[in-house]
Coordinates of C-alpha atoms in Angstrom, one line a residue:
M466 CA 81.2 52.7 14.1
E467 CA 80.0 53.4 17.5
N468 CA 79.4 57.1 18.9
T469 CA 80.3 56.6 22.5
E470 CA 79.6 60.4 23.3
K471 CA 76.4 60.0 23.2
T472 CA 74.3 58.3 25.3
G473 CA 70.8 57.8 27.1
R474 CA 70.0 56.4 30.1
V475 CA 68.0 53.5 31.1
V476 CA 64.6 54.0 33.4
K477 CA 63.0 51.0 33.2
V478 CA 64.0 47.1 32.7
S479 CA 61.4 44.7 32.0
G480 CA 62.9 41.3 30.8
P481 CA 64.2 41.8 27.4
L482 CA 62.5 45.3 27.2
I483 CA 64.5 48.1 28.6
T484 CA 63.0 51.7 28.4
A485 CA 65.4 54.7 28.5
S486 CA 65.6 58.5 28.6
G487 CA 67.4 60.7 26.5
M488 CA 66.9 59.3 23.3
A489 CA 65.7 62.1 21.0
D490 CA 68.5 61.8 18.5
V491 CA 67.8 58.6 17.5
H492 CA 65.8 56.7 14.7
M493 CA 63.3 54.2 14.5
Y494 CA 65.4 50.5 14.7
D495 CA 68.9 51.9 15.4
V496 CA 71.2 49.3 17.2
V497 CA 71.9 50.5 20.9
R498 CA 74.4 49.2 23.3
V499 CA 72.8 48.6 26.7
G500 CA 75.2 49.2 29.9
K501 CA 78.5 48.5 30.9
D502 CA 78.7 45.1 28.6
R503 CA 77.4 46.9 25.5
L504 CA 74.3 44.5 25.1
I505 CA 73.0 44.4 21.7
G506 CA 69.6 46.0 21.4
E507 CA 67.4 47.7 18.8
I508 CA 64.6 50.9 18.8
I509 CA 61.2 49.1 18.5
E510 CA 59.0 52.2 19.8
L511 CA 59.8 56.1 20.4
R512 CA 57.4 58.5 22.2
G513 CA 59.3 61.7 22.5
D514 CA 63.0 61.3 24.1
V515 CA 61.7 58.0 25.5
A516 CA 62.7 55.0 23.7
S517 CA 61.3 51.1 24.2
I518 CA 64.2 48.9 23.1
Q519 CA 64.3 45.0 22.5
V520 CA 67.4 43.6 23.9
Y521 CA 68.9 40.7 22.2
E522 CA 70.9 39.3 25.0
D523 CA 70.2 38.8 28.8
T524 CA 69.7 41.8 30.5
A525 CA 70.5 40.4 33.9
G526 CA 72.3 43.3 36.4
I527 CA 70.8 46.1 34.4
G528 CA 69.2 48.7 36.4
A529 CA 67.9 52.3 36.2
G530 CA 70.8 54.9 35.6
A531 CA 72.6 52.9 33.1
P532 CA 74.2 54.2 29.9
V533 CA 72.8 53.2 26.6
Y534 CA 75.1 54.2 23.8
L535 CA 73.8 55.0 20.3
T536 CA 76.0 53.5 17.2
N537 CA 72.8 55.6 14.7
M538 CA 72.7 53.1 12.8
P539 CA 69.8 50.5 11.5
L540 CA 70.9 46.6 12.2
S541 CA 72.9 45.4 9.3
A542 CA 73.7 42.5 8.0
E543 CA 77.4 41.9 6.8
L544 CA 77.1 40.2 3.4
G545 CA 80.4 38.9 1.7
P546 CA 82.5 36.1 0.8
G547 CA 82.4 34.0 3.6
M548 CA 78.7 33.2 4.6
V549 CA 78.2 30.1 2.7
E550 CA 79.1 27.0 5.6
S551 CA 79.0 29.5 8.1
M552 CA 76.9 28.9 11.6
F553 CA 75.4 32.3 12.8
D554 CA 73.0 33.3 15.3
G555 CA 70.3 35.6 15.1
I556 CA 71.8 38.9 14.8
E557 CA 74.8 37.3 12.4
R558 CA 77.8 36.5 14.7
P559 CA 79.6 33.1 13.9
L560 CA 78.9 30.4 16.3
D561 CA 82.4 28.8 15.7
V562 CA 84.4 32.0 16.3
L563 CA 81.9 33.0 19.7
F564 CA 82.7 29.1 20.9
S565 CA 86.7 29.5 20.6
L566 CA 86.3 32.7 22.0
Y567 CA 83.9 32.4 25.2
G568 CA 83.5 28.2 24.8
D569 CA 80.1 27.1 25.4
R570 CA 78.7 30.5 27.9
I571 CA 78.9 33.5 25.3
R572 CA 79.9 36.3 26.7
R573 CA 77.1 39.1 27.3
G574 CA 77.7 41.9 24.8
A575 CA 80.2 39.9 22.5
S576 CA 81.0 41.2 19.3
V577 CA 82.7 40.0 16.6
P578 CA 83.2 40.3 12.7
S579 CA 80.0 38.2 10.7
L580 CA 83.3 37.7 8.3
D581 CA 86.6 36.4 9.2
R582 CA 88.8 39.4 8.7
N583 CA 91.8 37.5 7.9
K584 CA 91.0 34.8 5.4
K585 CA 91.6 36.1 1.8
W586 CA 89.8 35.1 -1.1
H587 CA 91.3 35.2 -4.7
F588 CA 89.1 38.0 -6.5
T589 CA 89.0 37.4 -10.3
P590 CA 87.7 40.8 -11.7
V591 CA 85.3 40.9 -14.5
A592 CA 84.1 44.7 -14.6
K593 CA 87.2 46.5 -17.0
V594 CA 88.5 50.0 -16.1
G595 CA 86.8 52.9 -17.8
D596 CA 83.6 50.7 -17.0
N597 CA 80.5 53.0 -16.2
V598 CA 78.6 50.4 -13.7
K599 CA 75.6 51.0 -11.7
G600 CA 74.2 49.0 -8.2
G601 CA 74.2 45.9 -9.3
D602 CA 76.4 44.9 -11.7
I603 CA 79.2 42.3 -10.9
L604 CA 82.8 43.6 -10.6
G605 CA 84.4 40.2 -10.1
T606 CA 84.1 36.7 -8.9
V607 CA 85.4 35.1 -6.0
Q608 CA 85.1 30.9 -5.2
E609 CA 83.6 30.6 -2.0
T610 CA 83.0 27.2 -2.3
E611 CA 83.0 24.1 -4.8
A612 CA 79.0 24.8 -5.0
V613 CA 79.1 28.6 -5.0
L614 CA 80.7 31.0 -7.2
H615 CA 80.6 34.7 -5.1
K616 CA 79.7 37.7 -7.4
I617 CA 81.3 40.7 -5.8
M618 CA 78.8 43.4 -7.1
V619 CA 78.1 47.5 -6.7
P620 CA 76.1 48.2 -3.9
P621 CA 72.4 49.1 -5.3
N622 CA 73.2 52.4 -4.1
E623 CA 76.7 53.3 -5.6
S624 CA 77.5 54.1 -9.2
G625 CA 79.6 55.6 -11.6
T626 CA 83.3 54.9 -13.4
L627 CA 85.3 52.3 -12.4
M628 CA 88.9 53.7 -12.1
N629 CA 90.7 51.1 -10.8
I630 CA 90.0 46.7 -10.0
R631 CA 92.8 44.4 -9.5
E632 CA 93.2 40.8 -9.5
G633 CA 94.7 38.5 -6.4
D634 CA 94.3 37.4 -3.1
F635 CA 92.7 40.1 -1.0
T636 CA 90.5 39.8 2.6
V637 CA 86.6 40.9 2.6
D638 CA 87.7 44.2 3.8
S639 CA 90.4 45.2 1.3
T640 CA 89.9 47.5 -1.3
V641 CA 89.6 45.4 -5.0
A642 CA 88.4 48.4 -6.9
V643 CA 87.6 52.5 -7.0
I644 CA 85.3 54.3 -8.6
M645 CA 84.1 57.9 -9.2
N646 CA 80.4 59.2 -8.7
E647 CA 79.3 61.6 -10.8
Q648 CA 80.1 64.1 -7.8
G649 CA 83.7 63.6 -8.9
E650 CA 84.3 61.8 -5.2
E651 CA 86.3 58.2 -5.8
K652 CA 84.6 55.4 -3.4
P653 CA 86.9 52.5 -2.7
L654 CA 84.9 49.1 -3.4
T655 CA 85.3 46.4 -0.8
M656 CA 83.7 43.0 -0.8
I657 CA 81.7 43.8 1.8
Q658 CA 78.0 45.0 1.5
Y659 CA 76.2 46.3 4.3
W660 CA 72.1 45.8 4.2
P661 CA 69.7 46.9 7.1
V662 CA 67.6 43.9 7.9
R663 CA 64.2 45.4 8.0
R664 CA 64.6 46.8 5.1
G665 CA 63.8 45.0 1.6
R666 CA 66.9 44.8 -1.3
P667 CA 65.8 46.6 -4.4
C668 CA 65.6 45.1 -7.3
A669 CA 64.7 45.7 -11.3
E670 CA 61.2 44.4 -11.6
K671 CA 59.5 42.1 -9.3
L672 CA 57.8 39.0 -11.6
S673 CA 55.3 36.7 -11.7
P674 CA 56.0 33.1 -10.4
Q675 CA 55.5 31.0 -14.0
E676 CA 57.7 27.8 -13.2
P677 CA 57.7 25.5 -10.1
M678 CA 60.6 24.9 -7.9
V679 CA 61.0 21.3 -8.8
T680 CA 61.7 19.2 -5.3
G681 CA 61.0 15.5 -6.3
Q682 CA 58.8 14.8 -3.3
R683 CA 55.9 13.1 -5.4
I684 CA 52.9 14.8 -3.3
I685 CA 54.0 18.1 -3.2
D686 CA 55.0 18.1 -7.1
T687 CA 52.4 16.2 -8.1
L688 CA 49.1 17.7 -5.9
F689 CA 50.4 20.8 -4.1
P690 CA 53.5 22.1 -6.3
I691 CA 55.4 25.6 -5.0
A692 CA 55.9 28.0 -7.8
R693 CA 60.4 29.2 -8.2
G694 CA 60.1 32.2 -6.2
G695 CA 56.5 31.6 -4.3
V696 CA 55.4 31.2 -0.5
A697 CA 54.9 28.0 1.6
A698 CA 53.8 27.2 4.8
V699 CA 53.8 24.0 6.6
P700 CA 52.3 23.6 10.1
G701 CA 52.2 20.4 11.6
P702 CA 51.6 18.9 15.7
F703 CA 54.9 17.8 17.3
G704 CA 56.1 14.5 16.0
S705 CA 54.2 15.1 12.2
G706 CA 57.7 15.2 10.6
K707 CA 58.2 18.9 9.7
T708 CA 61.8 18.2 10.1
V709 CA 62.3 15.6 7.8
V710 CA 59.8 17.4 5.2
Q711 CA 62.7 20.6 5.4
H712 CA 65.4 18.7 5.4
Q713 CA 64.6 16.9 1.8
L714 CA 63.6 20.7 0.7
A715 CA 66.7 21.4 1.4
K716 CA 68.4 18.8 -0.2
W717 CA 66.6 18.3 -3.3
A718 CA 65.4 21.5 -3.8
D719 CA 65.6 23.1 -7.2
A720 CA 68.2 25.7 -5.4
D721 CA 71.0 26.9 -5.6
I722 CA 71.8 28.2 -1.8
V723 CA 69.6 27.0 1.1
I724 CA 69.4 29.9 4.2
Y725 CA 67.9 27.9 7.1
I726 CA 66.7 30.1 10.1
G727 CA 66.1 28.2 13.6
C728 CA 64.2 31.0 15.2
G729 CA 63.3 29.9 18.1
E730 CA 63.2 26.0 17.8
R731 CA 64.6 23.7 20.8
G732 CA 68.2 23.7 21.3
N733 CA 68.5 20.0 20.2
E734 CA 66.7 20.1 17.4
M735 CA 68.9 23.0 16.0
T736 CA 72.0 20.6 17.4
D737 CA 70.0 17.8 14.9
V738 CA 70.2 20.4 12.2
M739 CA 73.9 21.7 12.7
N740 CA 74.9 18.4 13.1
E741 CA 73.3 16.6 10.3
F742 CA 73.1 19.3 7.5
P743 CA 77.1 18.3 7.0
E744 CA 76.7 15.1 6.9
I745 CA 73.9 15.2 3.7
I746 CA 75.5 14.5 1.0
D747 CA 74.7 17.1 -1.8
P748 CA 73.1 15.4 -4.8
K749 CA 74.2 18.3 -7.1
T750 CA 78.1 18.4 -6.0
G751 CA 78.3 14.9 -4.2
K752 CA 79.8 16.9 -1.5
S753 CA 78.5 18.0 1.7
L754 CA 74.9 20.3 1.6
M755 CA 76.8 22.6 3.6
K756 CA 78.6 24.0 0.7
R757 CA 75.8 25.5 -0.8
T758 CA 74.1 26.2 2.8
V759 CA 74.0 29.3 5.5
L760 CA 72.7 28.5 8.8
I761 CA 71.1 31.1 11.1
A762 CA 70.9 29.7 14.7
N763 CA 69.1 31.5 18.1
T764 CA 71.2 29.8 20.7
S765 CA 69.8 29.1 24.3
D766 CA 71.5 32.4 25.8
M767 CA 69.4 34.6 23.4
P768 CA 66.2 35.9 24.5
V769 CA 63.1 36.0 22.6
A770 CA 63.2 39.2 21.1
A771 CA 66.4 37.4 19.2
R772 CA 64.0 35.7 16.6
E773 CA 62.7 38.8 15.0
A774 CA 66.4 39.3 14.3
S775 CA 67.2 36.2 12.9
I776 CA 64.1 36.0 10.3
Y777 CA 65.0 39.2 8.9
T778 CA 68.8 38.4 8.9
G779 CA 68.3 35.5 7.3
I780 CA 65.8 37.0 4.9
T781 CA 68.4 39.7 3.7
I782 CA 71.3 36.6 3.3
A783 CA 68.6 35.5 0.8
E784 CA 67.9 38.5 -1.0
Y785 CA 71.7 39.0 -1.3
F786 CA 72.7 35.8 -3.3
R787 CA 69.1 36.6 -5.3
D788 CA 70.9 39.7 -6.6
M789 CA 73.8 37.8 -7.9
G790 CA 70.9 35.4 -10.1
Y791 CA 71.0 32.6 -7.8
K792 CA 67.9 31.0 -6.9
V793 CA 67.9 30.9 -3.0
A794 CA 65.2 28.6 -0.8
I795 CA 64.6 30.2 2.8
I796 CA 63.5 27.6 5.3
A797 CA 62.1 28.9 8.6
D798 CA 61.6 26.8 11.5
S799 CA 59.1 28.0 12.9
T800 CA 57.3 31.2 12.4
S801 CA 54.8 30.2 15.5
R802 CA 58.1 31.2 18.1
W803 CA 58.8 34.2 16.3
A804 CA 55.3 35.1 16.6
E805 CA 55.2 34.2 20.1
A806 CA 57.9 36.4 20.6
L807 CA 56.3 39.1 19.5
R808 CA 53.4 38.4 22.1
E809 CA 55.7 38.6 24.7
M810 CA 57.0 42.0 23.4
S811 CA 53.6 43.6 22.6
G812 CA 52.8 42.5 26.4
R813 CA 55.7 43.9 28.0
L814 CA 54.7 47.0 25.8
E815 CA 51.2 47.0 27.3
E816 CA 50.0 47.2 23.9
M817 CA 46.2 46.5 22.9
P818 CA 45.9 42.9 22.5
G819 CA 44.5 40.7 19.6
E820 CA 43.2 37.8 19.5
E821 CA 44.4 34.9 22.1
G822 CA 47.1 38.1 23.3
Y823 CA 49.3 38.2 20.1
P824 CA 49.7 41.8 18.5
A825 CA 47.2 43.2 16.5
Y826 CA 50.2 43.9 13.8
L827 CA 51.0 40.0 13.8
S828 CA 49.7 39.5 9.9
S829 CA 51.7 42.8 8.8
R830 CA 54.4 41.1 10.6
L831 CA 54.1 37.9 9.2
A832 CA 53.7 39.6 5.8
E833 CA 56.7 41.8 5.8
F834 CA 58.5 38.8 6.0
Y835 CA 57.0 36.5 3.2
E836 CA 56.4 39.7 0.5
R837 CA 60.5 39.4 0.6
A838 CA 60.6 36.4 -1.5
G839 CA 59.7 36.5 -5.2
I840 CA 61.4 36.3 -8.6
V841 CA 62.9 39.2 -9.7
K842 CA 65.1 40.7 -12.7
C843 CA 67.9 41.6 -10.5
L844 CA 69.8 45.4 -10.3
G845 CA 72.6 45.4 -13.6
S846 CA 73.5 45.9 -16.5
D847 CA 73.2 42.2 -17.3
D848 CA 69.4 40.4 -17.8
R849 CA 69.9 38.3 -14.8
T850 CA 67.0 37.1 -12.6
G851 CA 67.2 35.6 -9.4
A852 CA 64.4 33.7 -6.9
V853 CA 63.7 33.8 -3.0
T854 CA 61.2 31.0 -2.0
A855 CA 60.3 31.0 1.1
I856 CA 59.1 27.8 2.9
G857 CA 57.7 28.7 7.0
A858 CA 57.2 25.9 9.1
V859 CA 54.1 26.6 11.9
S860 CA 53.9 24.9 15.4
P861 CA 50.6 25.6 16.3
P862 CA 49.8 24.2 19.9
G863 CA 48.0 21.1 19.5
G864 CA 48.0 20.9 15.5
D865 CA 45.2 23.0 15.6
T866 CA 45.6 25.4 12.8
S867 CA 42.5 27.7 13.3
E868 CA 45.1 29.2 15.8
P869 CA 45.9 33.1 15.2
V870 CA 49.3 32.1 13.6
S871 CA 48.1 29.9 11.1
Q872 CA 45.2 31.5 9.9
A873 CA 47.2 34.8 9.5
T874 CA 50.0 33.1 7.6
L875 CA 47.2 31.4 5.4
R876 CA 46.3 34.4 4.3
I877 CA 49.7 35.2 3.0
V878 CA 50.9 32.5 1.8
K879 CA 49.8 30.6 -1.6
V880 CA 50.8 27.2 -0.4
F881 CA 49.5 25.0 2.1
W882 CA 51.3 21.9 3.3
G883 CA 49.3 20.7 6.3
L884 CA 51.0 17.8 8.4
S885 CA 48.6 15.2 9.8
S886 CA 49.6 13.7 13.3
E887 CA 47.3 10.7 11.8
L888 CA 49.5 9.9 8.5
A889 CA 53.1 10.6 11.2
Y890 CA 51.4 7.4 13.3
K891 CA 50.8 5.4 10.5
R892 CA 54.7 6.4 9.4
H893 CA 53.3 7.5 5.7
F894 CA 55.6 10.3 5.3
P895 CA 55.9 13.2 4.1
A896 CA 52.8 13.5 6.4
I897 CA 50.8 15.4 3.8
D898 CA 47.3 15.6 4.2
W899 CA 46.1 15.4 0.4
L900 CA 42.3 16.2 2.3
K901 CA 43.1 19.4 3.5
S902 CA 46.1 21.1 2.0
Y903 CA 46.4 23.1 -1.3
S904 CA 48.1 25.0 -3.7
L905 CA 47.0 28.1 -6.1
Y906 CA 50.0 28.4 -8.2
E907 CA 48.7 25.2 -9.4
P908 CA 46.6 26.9 -12.7
K909 CA 49.6 29.5 -13.1
L910 CA 51.9 25.8 -13.4
Q911 CA 49.7 23.9 -15.9
E912 CA 51.3 25.2 -19.1
H913 CA 54.5 24.7 -18.3
Y914 CA 53.8 21.8 -16.7
R915 CA 52.2 20.7 -20.4
K916 CA 55.3 21.3 -21.8
T917 CA 57.8 19.8 -20.0
I918 CA 56.2 16.6 -18.7
S919 CA 53.2 15.6 -21.1
P920 CA 50.5 16.8 -22.1
E921 CA 48.4 14.4 -20.3
W922 CA 49.8 15.4 -16.9
P923 CA 47.7 17.9 -15.5
A924 CA 44.7 15.7 -16.7
L925 CA 46.2 12.6 -14.6
V926 CA 46.6 15.2 -11.6
A927 CA 43.0 15.8 -11.8
R928 CA 42.0 12.3 -11.8
T929 CA 44.4 11.7 -8.9
K930 CA 42.3 14.1 -6.6
V931 CA 39.4 13.0 -7.2
M932 CA 40.1 9.8 -6.6
L933 CA 41.4 10.6 -3.1
Q934 CA 38.1 11.9 -2.4
E935 CA 36.3 9.2 -3.6
E936 CA 38.4 6.9 -0.9
A937 CA 37.4 9.4 1.7
E938 CA 34.0 9.2 1.0
L939 CA 33.9 5.4 0.3
N940 CA 35.8 4.9 3.6
E941 CA 33.0 6.4 5.6
I942 CA 31.2 4.0 4.3
V943 CA 32.6 0.8 4.9
Q944 CA 33.2 2.1 8.6
L945 CA 29.4 2.2 8.5
V946 CA 28.5 -1.2 6.6
G947 CA 31.5 -3.1 5.6
I948 CA 33.5 -3.2 2.5
D949 CA 31.3 -6.3 1.8
S950 CA 28.8 -3.7 0.8
L951 CA 30.1 -1.8 -2.3
S952 CA 30.5 -2.7 -5.2
A953 CA 33.4 -3.8 -7.7
G954 CA 33.7 -0.6 -9.1
D955 CA 33.9 1.4 -5.7
R956 CA 36.2 -1.9 -4.4
L957 CA 38.4 -1.3 -7.3
T958 CA 38.5 2.7 -6.7
L959 CA 39.6 2.0 -3.0
A960 CA 42.2 -0.1 -4.3
A961 CA 43.6 2.4 -6.7
A962 CA 43.5 4.8 -4.3
Q963 CA 45.3 3.0 -1.5
M964 CA 48.0 2.5 -5.1
I965 CA 48.3 6.0 -5.0
R966 CA 48.5 6.6 -0.8
E967 CA 51.1 4.2 -0.7
D968 CA 52.8 3.9 -4.0
Y969 CA 53.3 6.8 -5.0
L970 CA 52.7 9.7 -2.4
Q971 CA 54.7 7.4 0.4
Q972 CA 58.2 8.3 -0.1
D973 CA 61.3 6.5 1.9
A974 CA 63.8 9.6 2.5
Y975 CA 66.0 7.3 3.4
D976 CA 66.3 5.3 0.3
S977 CA 68.5 6.1 -2.7
A978 CA 66.0 5.6 -5.0
D979 CA 62.7 7.1 -3.8
S980 CA 64.2 9.8 -2.0
F981 CA 64.1 11.7 -5.6
T982 CA 61.6 11.5 -8.0
S983 CA 62.0 13.2 -11.1
P984 CA 58.9 14.6 -13.0
R985 CA 59.3 12.2 -15.2
K986 CA 59.4 9.5 -13.3
M987 CA 56.0 10.9 -11.7
F988 CA 54.5 11.1 -14.6
L989 CA 55.2 7.4 -15.6
M990 CA 54.3 6.3 -12.0
L991 CA 51.3 8.0 -11.8
G992 CA 50.8 6.6 -15.7
T993 CA 50.4 3.6 -14.9
I994 CA 48.7 3.2 -11.6
L995 CA 46.0 5.1 -13.4
G996 CA 46.1 2.6 -16.4
W997 CA 45.8 -0.8 -14.2
Y998 CA 42.6 1.5 -12.9
E999 CA 41.3 2.2 -16.2
A1000 CA 42.1 -1.2 -17.7
G1001 CA 40.4 -2.4 -14.5
K1002 CA 37.0 -0.9 -15.1
N1003 CA 37.1 -2.4 -18.6
A1004 CA 37.5 -5.7 -17.1
L1005 CA 35.1 -5.4 -14.5
A1006 CA 32.6 -4.2 -17.3
V1007 CA 33.0 -7.6 -18.9
G1008 CA 32.5 -9.9 -16.1
V1009 CA 36.0 -10.2 -14.4
P1010 CA 35.6 -10.6 -11.0
F1011 CA 37.0 -7.6 -8.6
D1012 CA 38.9 -10.7 -6.5
A1013 CA 40.8 -11.6 -9.6
I1014 CA 41.6 -8.4 -10.4
E1015 CA 43.4 -7.5 -6.7
K1016 CA 45.2 -10.9 -6.9
M1017 CA 47.5 -10.0 -10.5
P1018 CA 50.9 -10.2 -10.4
V1019 CA 51.6 -7.5 -11.7
C1020 CA 49.8 -5.6 -8.5
E1021 CA 53.7 -6.5 -7.1
K1022 CA 55.7 -4.8 -9.6
I1023 CA 53.5 -1.3 -9.5
A1024 CA 53.7 -1.5 -5.5
R1025 CA 57.7 -1.8 -6.0
M1026 CA 57.9 0.9 -8.8
K1027 CA 59.2 3.8 -6.7
F1028 CA 62.2 1.6 -6.3
I1029 CA 63.1 1.8 -9.9
D1030 CA 66.5 3.9 -10.3
E1031 CA 66.3 6.6 -13.0
G1032 CA 68.4 5.0 -15.3
E1033 CA 66.1 2.0 -15.9
R1034 CA 62.7 3.4 -15.8
E1035 CA 62.0 3.8 -19.3
D1036 CA 62.2 -0.3 -20.0
T1037 CA 61.0 -0.8 -16.9
F1038 CA 57.8 1.2 -16.9
A1039 CA 57.5 -0.2 -20.7
Q1040 CA 57.7 -3.7 -19.1
I1041 CA 55.1 -2.9 -16.7
G1042 CA 52.6 -1.7 -19.3
A1043 CA 53.1 -4.9 -21.3
D1044 CA 52.7 -6.7 -18.0
I1045 CA 49.7 -5.0 -17.2
D1046 CA 48.0 -5.2 -21.3
E1047 CA 49.0 -8.9 -21.1
Q1048 CA 47.3 -10.3 -17.6
F1049 CA 44.2 -7.9 -18.3
T1050 CA 43.6 -9.2 -21.9
K1051 CA 44.1 -12.8 -20.7
L1052 CA 41.5 -12.1 -17.7
M1053 CA 39.2 -10.7 -19.9
E1054 CA 39.6 -13.9 -22.5
E1055 CA 38.8 -16.3 -19.5
A1056 CA 35.6 -14.4 -18.9
V1057 CA 34.2 -14.3 -22.1
T1058 CA 34.9 -18.3 -21.9
D1059 CA 33.5 -18.9 -19.1
E1060 CA 30.1 -17.4 -20.3

């Protein structure tokens, strides 16, 4: 609750940065309200009784002497039923409510609850009167959407004996249970939790990622997999397909909840996201993807400082769903804009700049975000695990990944999906460059792949990477002296690598059969291409001309195998394999006869 009696005074205004005196009673990252419009701001520096405040709204009209009202509370997120399907701004104000109140121009200082206080939710108890409960224990459940069962938990810092709990329809701020703590005090519990966004939510234990987050995107799952609870970066220049990759990950990734943060992207891009996400059909439920999605979007009315708030708000919501035992994917688009906001605020604070004007603490701020991802053993009496997988888009100027934000991100994340404008111009999507990208999780995941896909899978992937590298080297020779200078074996390698690129790695996001590929189908596809290649080497050894191999009728079937429906895959791939054997046998018999 705001304490309007305690105030400071503005002494300096520099864009979104305000300096105020008389602030001896405040703490770092406390929320304050500035001026008669009560603009929301956050304290980011303290020197004696003088505080530097980054304001999350337009500061026009604020002058020296304006009051600064203290709340003595950190910037916190409201967590509870009603977040899923919602669209929030960077400080978790619901955009639909703001629009209904103020139209398309949000009034400065607007303050509305993050969660609807009038809507009633049906609360079904799980715990019983007399139970000893502690932080993280599940009190009951609310069916928030068709896709999400919202688990109402004891706040992390509360524990005691459950004195009362009731079933029924309640608003989020109604008391649904009462516990008596160790001091003998009765504590009413509602369906809302408040949590400071800059502080990670606690867990019982952080675990090492051991399983992949299956995305259905062949180039990712095959060559550069991400572990569940892992961190990845998607850098790429304008027009290279970052948004398409993010949409595909949001739709198909093996996650229960999707948090999408638009931290400073262009207004038209966020408008597209807001229009498209409700129309994307969730393959898990057959309903809108929004039924398990939370969108956070900075509005154009908010200054650059709000980009930082949106990042922390998003990861806090992700951790809250993680604590329920869910697998959460958080997609930040783009962290470069957040870093630019840090640079601007650092300049206004007159701090010593680092490389290219970014603050010296750029890396540590990025790390603060990414380190909150992970797979954890959740708080609570039951044995449940939850995971937050963080994927950050990076928009380096001109696609130059040597700039500070990209380099700082690469030192933190374990997966680098480098997008290539050259591939995008060729209409090769996803435009992930297989020669520049990498995944440090791959060695850890190989044992899982051996058990779940095939013992042969790691060897197939290793052979694929070698062939793509060989293709790049052979293409340099071809550019110098022409393809006729290559041996038949090298031309076969080029043909097989082309199959891998065009028939395997290239994927159509708009085709129902090709948009998602199961691990089993990936194994069959890759095994078919490499089987054709090995058979081709044997044929060349007995004198079959390369032209005959290149014109085999089965090559057309290989080119179309990505469009095979999952339900028909086993029979169809078995037939393709039989055709390969039959046609190569015929070619080899003809070659022997000719001799």
